[in-house]
mmCIF file with all atom_site columns, C-alpha atoms and ligand atoms in Angstrom:
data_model
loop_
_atom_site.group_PDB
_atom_site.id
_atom_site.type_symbol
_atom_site.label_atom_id
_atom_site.label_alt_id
_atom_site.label_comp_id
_atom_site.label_asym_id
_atom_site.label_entity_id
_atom_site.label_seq_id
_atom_site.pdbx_PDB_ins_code
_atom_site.Cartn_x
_atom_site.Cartn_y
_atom_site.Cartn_z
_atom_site.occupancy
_atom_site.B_iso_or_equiv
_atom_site.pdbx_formal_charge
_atom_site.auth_seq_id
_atom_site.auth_comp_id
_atom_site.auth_asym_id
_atom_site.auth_atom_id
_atom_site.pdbx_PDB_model_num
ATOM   1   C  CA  . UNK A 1 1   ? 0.000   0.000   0.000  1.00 0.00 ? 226 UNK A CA  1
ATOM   2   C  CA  . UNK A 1 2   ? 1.695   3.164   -1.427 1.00 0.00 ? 227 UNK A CA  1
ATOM   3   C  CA  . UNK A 1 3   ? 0.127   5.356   1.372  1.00 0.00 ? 228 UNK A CA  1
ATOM   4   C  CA  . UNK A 1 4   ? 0.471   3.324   4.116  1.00 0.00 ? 229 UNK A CA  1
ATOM   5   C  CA  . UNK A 1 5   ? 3.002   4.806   6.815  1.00 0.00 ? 230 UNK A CA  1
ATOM   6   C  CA  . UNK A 1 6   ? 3.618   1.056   8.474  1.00 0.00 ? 231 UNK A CA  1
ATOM   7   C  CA  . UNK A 1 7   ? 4.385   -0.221  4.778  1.00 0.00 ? 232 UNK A CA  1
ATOM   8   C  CA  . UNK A 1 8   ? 6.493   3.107   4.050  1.00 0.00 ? 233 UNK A CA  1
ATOM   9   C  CA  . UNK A 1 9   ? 8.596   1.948   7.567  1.00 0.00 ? 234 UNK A CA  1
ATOM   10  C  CA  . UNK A 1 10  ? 8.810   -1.420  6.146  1.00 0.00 ? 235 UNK A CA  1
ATOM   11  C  CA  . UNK A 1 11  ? 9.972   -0.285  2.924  1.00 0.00 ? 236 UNK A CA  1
ATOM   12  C  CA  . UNK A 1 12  ? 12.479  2.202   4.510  1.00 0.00 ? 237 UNK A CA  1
ATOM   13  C  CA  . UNK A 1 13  ? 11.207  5.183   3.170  1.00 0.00 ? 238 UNK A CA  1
ATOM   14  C  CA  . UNK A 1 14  ? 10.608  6.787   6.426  1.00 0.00 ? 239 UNK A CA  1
ATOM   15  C  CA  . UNK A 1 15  ? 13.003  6.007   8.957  1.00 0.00 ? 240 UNK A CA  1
ATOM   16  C  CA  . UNK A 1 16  ? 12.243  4.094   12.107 1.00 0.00 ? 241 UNK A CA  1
ATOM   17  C  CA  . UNK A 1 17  ? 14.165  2.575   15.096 1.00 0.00 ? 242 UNK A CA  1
ATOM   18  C  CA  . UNK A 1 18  ? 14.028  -1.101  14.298 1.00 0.00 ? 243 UNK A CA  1
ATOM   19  C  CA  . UNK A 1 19  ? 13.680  -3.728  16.916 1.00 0.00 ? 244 UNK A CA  1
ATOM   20  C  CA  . UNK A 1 20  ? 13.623  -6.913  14.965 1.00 0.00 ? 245 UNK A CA  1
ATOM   21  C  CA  . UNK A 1 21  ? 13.283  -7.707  11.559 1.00 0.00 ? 246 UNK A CA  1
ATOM   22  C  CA  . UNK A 1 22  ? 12.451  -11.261 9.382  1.00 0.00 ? 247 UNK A CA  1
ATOM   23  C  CA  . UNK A 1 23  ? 11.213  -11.939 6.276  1.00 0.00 ? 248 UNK A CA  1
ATOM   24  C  CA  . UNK A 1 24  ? 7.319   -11.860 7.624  1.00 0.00 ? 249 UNK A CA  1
ATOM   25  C  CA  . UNK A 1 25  ? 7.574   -9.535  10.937 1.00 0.00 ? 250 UNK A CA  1
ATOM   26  C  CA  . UNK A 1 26  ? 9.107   -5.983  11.658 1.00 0.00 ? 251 UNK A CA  1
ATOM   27  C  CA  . UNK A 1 27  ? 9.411   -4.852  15.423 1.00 0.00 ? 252 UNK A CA  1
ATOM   28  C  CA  . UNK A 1 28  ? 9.978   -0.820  15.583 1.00 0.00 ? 253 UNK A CA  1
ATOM   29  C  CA  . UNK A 1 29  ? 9.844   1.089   18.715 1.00 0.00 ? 254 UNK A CA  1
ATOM   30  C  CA  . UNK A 1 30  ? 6.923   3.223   18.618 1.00 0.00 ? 255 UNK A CA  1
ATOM   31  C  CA  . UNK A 1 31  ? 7.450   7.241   17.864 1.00 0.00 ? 256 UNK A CA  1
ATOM   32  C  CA  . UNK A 1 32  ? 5.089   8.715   20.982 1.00 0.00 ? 257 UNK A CA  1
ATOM   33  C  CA  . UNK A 1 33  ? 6.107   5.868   23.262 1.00 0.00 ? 258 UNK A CA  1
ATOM   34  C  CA  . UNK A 1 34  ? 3.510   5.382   26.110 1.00 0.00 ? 259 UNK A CA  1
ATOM   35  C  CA  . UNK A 1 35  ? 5.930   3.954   28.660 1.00 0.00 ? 260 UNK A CA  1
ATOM   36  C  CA  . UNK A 1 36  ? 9.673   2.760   28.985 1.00 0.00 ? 261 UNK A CA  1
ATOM   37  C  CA  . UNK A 1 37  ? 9.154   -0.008  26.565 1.00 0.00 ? 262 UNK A CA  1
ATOM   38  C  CA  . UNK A 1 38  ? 6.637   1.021   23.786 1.00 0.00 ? 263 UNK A CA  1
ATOM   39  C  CA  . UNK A 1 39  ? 7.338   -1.626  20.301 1.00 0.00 ? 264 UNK A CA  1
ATOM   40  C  CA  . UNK A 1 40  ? 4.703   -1.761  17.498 1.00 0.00 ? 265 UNK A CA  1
ATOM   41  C  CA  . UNK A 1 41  ? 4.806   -5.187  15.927 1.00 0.00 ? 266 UNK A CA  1
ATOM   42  C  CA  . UNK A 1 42  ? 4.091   -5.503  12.484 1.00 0.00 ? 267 UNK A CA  1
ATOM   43  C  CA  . UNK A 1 43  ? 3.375   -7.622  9.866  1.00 0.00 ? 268 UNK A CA  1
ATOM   44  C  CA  . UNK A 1 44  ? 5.090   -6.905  6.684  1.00 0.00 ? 269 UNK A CA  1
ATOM   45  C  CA  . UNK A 1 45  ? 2.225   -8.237  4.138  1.00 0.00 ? 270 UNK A CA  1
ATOM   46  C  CA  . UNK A 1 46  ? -0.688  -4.857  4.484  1.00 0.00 ? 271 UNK A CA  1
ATOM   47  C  CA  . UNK A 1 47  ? -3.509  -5.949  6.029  1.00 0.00 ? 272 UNK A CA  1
ATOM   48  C  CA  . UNK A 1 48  ? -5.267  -2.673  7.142  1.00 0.00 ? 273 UNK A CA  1
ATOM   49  C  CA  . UNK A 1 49  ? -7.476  -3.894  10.770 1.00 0.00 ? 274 UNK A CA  1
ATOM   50  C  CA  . UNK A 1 50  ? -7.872  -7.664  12.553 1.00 0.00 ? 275 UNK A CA  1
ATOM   51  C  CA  . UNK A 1 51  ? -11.608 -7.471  11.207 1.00 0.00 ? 276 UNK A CA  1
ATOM   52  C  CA  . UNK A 1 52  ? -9.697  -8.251  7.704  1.00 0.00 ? 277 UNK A CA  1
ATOM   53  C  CA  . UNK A 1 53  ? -8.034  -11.081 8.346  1.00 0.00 ? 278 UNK A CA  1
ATOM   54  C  CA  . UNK A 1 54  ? -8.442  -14.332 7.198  1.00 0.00 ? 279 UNK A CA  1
ATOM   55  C  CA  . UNK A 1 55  ? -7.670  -18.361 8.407  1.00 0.00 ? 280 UNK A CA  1
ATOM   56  C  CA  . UNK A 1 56  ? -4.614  -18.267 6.240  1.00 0.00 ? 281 UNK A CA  1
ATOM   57  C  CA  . UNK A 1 57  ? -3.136  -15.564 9.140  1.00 0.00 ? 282 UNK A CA  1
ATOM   58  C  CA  . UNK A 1 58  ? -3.441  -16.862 11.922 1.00 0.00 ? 283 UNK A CA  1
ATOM   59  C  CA  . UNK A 1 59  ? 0.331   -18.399 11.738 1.00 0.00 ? 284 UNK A CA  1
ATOM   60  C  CA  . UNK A 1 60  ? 0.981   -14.510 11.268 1.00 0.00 ? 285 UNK A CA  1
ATOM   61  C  CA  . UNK A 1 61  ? -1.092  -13.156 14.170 1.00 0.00 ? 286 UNK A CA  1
ATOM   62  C  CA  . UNK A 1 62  ? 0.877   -15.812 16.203 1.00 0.00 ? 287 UNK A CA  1
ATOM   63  C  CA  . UNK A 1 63  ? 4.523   -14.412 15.151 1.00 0.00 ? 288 UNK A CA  1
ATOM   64  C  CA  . UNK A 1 64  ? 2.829   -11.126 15.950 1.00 0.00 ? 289 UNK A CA  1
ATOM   65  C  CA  . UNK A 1 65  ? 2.004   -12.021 19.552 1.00 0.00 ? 290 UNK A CA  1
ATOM   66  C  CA  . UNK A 1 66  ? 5.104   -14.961 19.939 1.00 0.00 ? 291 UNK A CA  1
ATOM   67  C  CA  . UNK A 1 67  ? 7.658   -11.489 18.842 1.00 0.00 ? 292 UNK A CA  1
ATOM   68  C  CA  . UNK A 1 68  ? 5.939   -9.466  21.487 1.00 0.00 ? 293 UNK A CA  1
ATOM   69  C  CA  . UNK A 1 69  ? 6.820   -11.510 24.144 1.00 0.00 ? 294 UNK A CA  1
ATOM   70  C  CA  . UNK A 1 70  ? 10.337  -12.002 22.942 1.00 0.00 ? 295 UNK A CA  1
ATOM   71  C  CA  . UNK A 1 71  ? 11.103  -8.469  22.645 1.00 0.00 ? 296 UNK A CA  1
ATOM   72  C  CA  . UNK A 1 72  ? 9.798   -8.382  26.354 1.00 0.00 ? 297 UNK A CA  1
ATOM   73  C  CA  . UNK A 1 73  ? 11.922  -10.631 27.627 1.00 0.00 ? 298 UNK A CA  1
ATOM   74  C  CA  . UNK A 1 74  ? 15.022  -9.096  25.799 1.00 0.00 ? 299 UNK A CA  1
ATOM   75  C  CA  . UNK A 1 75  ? 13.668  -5.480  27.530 1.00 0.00 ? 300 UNK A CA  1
ATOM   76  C  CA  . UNK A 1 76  ? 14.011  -7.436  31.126 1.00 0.00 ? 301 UNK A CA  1
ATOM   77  C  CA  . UNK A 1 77  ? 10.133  -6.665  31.455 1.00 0.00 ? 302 UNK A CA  1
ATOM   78  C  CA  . UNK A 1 78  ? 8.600   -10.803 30.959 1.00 0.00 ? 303 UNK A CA  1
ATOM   79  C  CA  . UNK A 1 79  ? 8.512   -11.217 34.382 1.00 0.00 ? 304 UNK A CA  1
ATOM   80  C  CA  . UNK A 1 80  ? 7.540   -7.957  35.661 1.00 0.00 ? 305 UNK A CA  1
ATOM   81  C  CA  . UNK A 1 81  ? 4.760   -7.891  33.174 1.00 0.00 ? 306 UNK A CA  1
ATOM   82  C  CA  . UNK A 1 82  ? 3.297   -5.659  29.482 1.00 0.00 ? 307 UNK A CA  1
ATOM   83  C  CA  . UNK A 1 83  ? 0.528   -4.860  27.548 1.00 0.00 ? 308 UNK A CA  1
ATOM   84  C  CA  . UNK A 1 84  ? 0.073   -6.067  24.786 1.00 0.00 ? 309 UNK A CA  1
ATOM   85  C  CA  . UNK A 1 85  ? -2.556  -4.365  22.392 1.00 0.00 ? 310 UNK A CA  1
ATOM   86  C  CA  . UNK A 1 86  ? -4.244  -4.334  18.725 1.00 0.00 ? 311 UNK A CA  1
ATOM   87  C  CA  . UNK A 1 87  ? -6.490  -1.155  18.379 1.00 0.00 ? 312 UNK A CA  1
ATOM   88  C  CA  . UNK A 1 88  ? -9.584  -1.600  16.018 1.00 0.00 ? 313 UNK A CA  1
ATOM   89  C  CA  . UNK A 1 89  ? -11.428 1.516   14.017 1.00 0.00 ? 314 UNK A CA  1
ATOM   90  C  CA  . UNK A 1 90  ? -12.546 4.426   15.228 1.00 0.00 ? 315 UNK A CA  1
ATOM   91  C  CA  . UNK A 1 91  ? -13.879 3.131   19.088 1.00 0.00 ? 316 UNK A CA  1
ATOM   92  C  CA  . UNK A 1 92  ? -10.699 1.679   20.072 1.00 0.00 ? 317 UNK A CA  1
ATOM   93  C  CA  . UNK A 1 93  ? -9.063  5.005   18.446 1.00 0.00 ? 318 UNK A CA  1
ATOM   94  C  CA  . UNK A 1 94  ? -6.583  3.365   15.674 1.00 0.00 ? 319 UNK A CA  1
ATOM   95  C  CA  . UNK A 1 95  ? -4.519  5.553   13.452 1.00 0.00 ? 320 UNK A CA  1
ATOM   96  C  CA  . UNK A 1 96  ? -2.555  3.448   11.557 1.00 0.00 ? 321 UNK A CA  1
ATOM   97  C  CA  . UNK A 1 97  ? -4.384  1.255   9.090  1.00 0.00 ? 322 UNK A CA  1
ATOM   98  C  CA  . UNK A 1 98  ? -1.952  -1.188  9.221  1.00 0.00 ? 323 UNK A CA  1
ATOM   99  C  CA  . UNK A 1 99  ? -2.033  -4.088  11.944 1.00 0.00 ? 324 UNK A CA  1
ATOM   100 C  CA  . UNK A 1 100 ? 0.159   -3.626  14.696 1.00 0.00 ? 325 UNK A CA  1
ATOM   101 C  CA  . UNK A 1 101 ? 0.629   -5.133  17.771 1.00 0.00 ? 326 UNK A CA  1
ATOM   102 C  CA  . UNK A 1 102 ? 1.626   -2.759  20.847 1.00 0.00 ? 327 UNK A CA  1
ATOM   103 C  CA  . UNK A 1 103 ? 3.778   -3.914  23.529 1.00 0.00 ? 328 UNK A CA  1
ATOM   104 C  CA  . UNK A 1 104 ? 3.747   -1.454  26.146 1.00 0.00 ? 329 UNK A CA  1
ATOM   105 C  CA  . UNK A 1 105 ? 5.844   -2.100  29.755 1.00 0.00 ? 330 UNK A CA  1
ATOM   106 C  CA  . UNK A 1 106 ? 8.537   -1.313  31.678 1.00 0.00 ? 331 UNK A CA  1
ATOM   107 C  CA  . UNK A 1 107 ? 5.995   1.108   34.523 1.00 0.00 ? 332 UNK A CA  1
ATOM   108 C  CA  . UNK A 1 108 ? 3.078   -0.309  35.853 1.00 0.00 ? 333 UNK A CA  1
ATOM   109 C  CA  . UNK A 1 109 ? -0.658  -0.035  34.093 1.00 0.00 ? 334 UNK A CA  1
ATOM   110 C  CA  . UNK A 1 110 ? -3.513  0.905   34.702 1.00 0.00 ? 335 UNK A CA  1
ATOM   111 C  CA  . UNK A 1 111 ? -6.798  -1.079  34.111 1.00 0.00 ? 336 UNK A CA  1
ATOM   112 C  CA  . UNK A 1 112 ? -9.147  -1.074  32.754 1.00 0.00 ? 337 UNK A CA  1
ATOM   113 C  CA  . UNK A 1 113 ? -7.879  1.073   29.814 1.00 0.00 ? 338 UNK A CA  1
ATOM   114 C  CA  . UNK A 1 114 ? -9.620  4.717   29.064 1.00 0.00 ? 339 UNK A CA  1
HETATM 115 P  P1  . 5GP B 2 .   ? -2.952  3.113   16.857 1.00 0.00 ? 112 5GP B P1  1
HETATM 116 O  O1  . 5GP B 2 .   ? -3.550  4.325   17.506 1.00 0.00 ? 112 5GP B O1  1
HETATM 117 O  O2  . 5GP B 2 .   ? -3.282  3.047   15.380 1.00 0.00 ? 112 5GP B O2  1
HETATM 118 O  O3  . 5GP B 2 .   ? -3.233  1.812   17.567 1.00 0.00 ? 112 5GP B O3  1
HETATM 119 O  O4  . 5GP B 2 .   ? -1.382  3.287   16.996 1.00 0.00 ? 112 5GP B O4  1
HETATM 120 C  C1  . 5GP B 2 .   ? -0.588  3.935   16.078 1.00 0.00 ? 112 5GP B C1  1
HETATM 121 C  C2  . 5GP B 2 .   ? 0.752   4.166   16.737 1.00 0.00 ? 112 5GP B C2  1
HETATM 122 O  O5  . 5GP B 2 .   ? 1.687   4.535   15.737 1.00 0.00 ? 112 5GP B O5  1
HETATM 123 C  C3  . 5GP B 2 .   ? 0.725   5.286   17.778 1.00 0.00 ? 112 5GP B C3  1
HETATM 124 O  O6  . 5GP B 2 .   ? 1.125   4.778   19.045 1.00 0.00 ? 112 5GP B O6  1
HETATM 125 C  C4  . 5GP B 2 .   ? 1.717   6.302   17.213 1.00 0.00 ? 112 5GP B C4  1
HETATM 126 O  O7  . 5GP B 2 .   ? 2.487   6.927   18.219 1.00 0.00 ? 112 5GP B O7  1
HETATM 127 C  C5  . 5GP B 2 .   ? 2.567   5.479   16.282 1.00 0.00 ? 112 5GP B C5  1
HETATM 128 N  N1  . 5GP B 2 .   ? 3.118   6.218   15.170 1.00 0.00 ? 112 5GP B N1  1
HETATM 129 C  C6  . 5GP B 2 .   ? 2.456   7.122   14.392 1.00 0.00 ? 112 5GP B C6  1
HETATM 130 N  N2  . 5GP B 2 .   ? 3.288   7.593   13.444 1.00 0.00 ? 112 5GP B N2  1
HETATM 131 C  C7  . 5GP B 2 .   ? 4.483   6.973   13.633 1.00 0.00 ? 112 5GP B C7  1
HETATM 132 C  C8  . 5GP B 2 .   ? 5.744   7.060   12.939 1.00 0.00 ? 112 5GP B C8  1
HETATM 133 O  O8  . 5GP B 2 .   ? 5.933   7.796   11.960 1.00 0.00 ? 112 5GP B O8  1
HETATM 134 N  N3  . 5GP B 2 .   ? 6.756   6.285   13.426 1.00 0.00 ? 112 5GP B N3  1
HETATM 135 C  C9  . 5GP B 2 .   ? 6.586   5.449   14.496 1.00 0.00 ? 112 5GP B C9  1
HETATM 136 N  N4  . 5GP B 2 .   ? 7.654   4.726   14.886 1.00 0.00 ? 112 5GP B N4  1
HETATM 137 N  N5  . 5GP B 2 .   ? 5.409   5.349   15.157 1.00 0.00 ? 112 5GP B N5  1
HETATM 138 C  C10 . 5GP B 2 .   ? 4.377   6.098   14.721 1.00 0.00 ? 112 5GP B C10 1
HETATM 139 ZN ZN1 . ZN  B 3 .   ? 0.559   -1.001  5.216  1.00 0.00 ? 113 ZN  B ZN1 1
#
């Protein structure tokens, strides 16, 4: 998607601080970071919200949410706990039309959410 920031990232035409990258999945830390540890997880194929995805992604929704908790552990924050978040449309105030998985830690949360 030509106008898609998240695919512009993964294309490296806007510059990002990269976590982790494979041939599937790219980890960046997020630009307005929300705590200590704030990493969007991404996958690299567009798919714009989770109400568009399809059987054939689940094995990519679990890289998603298998990354999230490695990048935790590498932060030091497994044990101590995150959050780990996909925001859907307009009510749950997404901005970025391009899946991403939030992993938020490193202070502790509140709950439930605003
Ligand atoms: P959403 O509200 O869609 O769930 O989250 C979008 C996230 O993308 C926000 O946390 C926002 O700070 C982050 N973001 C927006 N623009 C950029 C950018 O250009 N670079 C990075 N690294 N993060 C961005
Ligand atoms: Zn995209």
């Amino acid at each position: 998607m030509s106008d898609c920031l998240f695919c512009k990232i993964i294309n490296r035409e806007i510059p990002a601080s990269i976590v982790y990258e494979d041939d599937r999945v790219l980890a960046f830390d997020d630009i307005n970071p929300q705590g200590p540890a704030h990493v969007l997880i991404v996958p690299k194929r567009h798919v714009a919200t989770l109400n568009d995805l399809a059987q054939d992604d689940d094995a990519m929704v679990g890289e998603l949410v298998r990354r999230a908790a490695a990048i935790a552990k590498d932060r030091g924050i497994s044990a101590g706990g995150f959050r780990s978040v996909f925001n859907t449309n307009r009510d749950a105030g997404q901005t970025v039309f391009h899946i991403h998985l939030h992993l938020i830690g490193g202070r502790s949360l509140a709950w439930p959410p605003g």
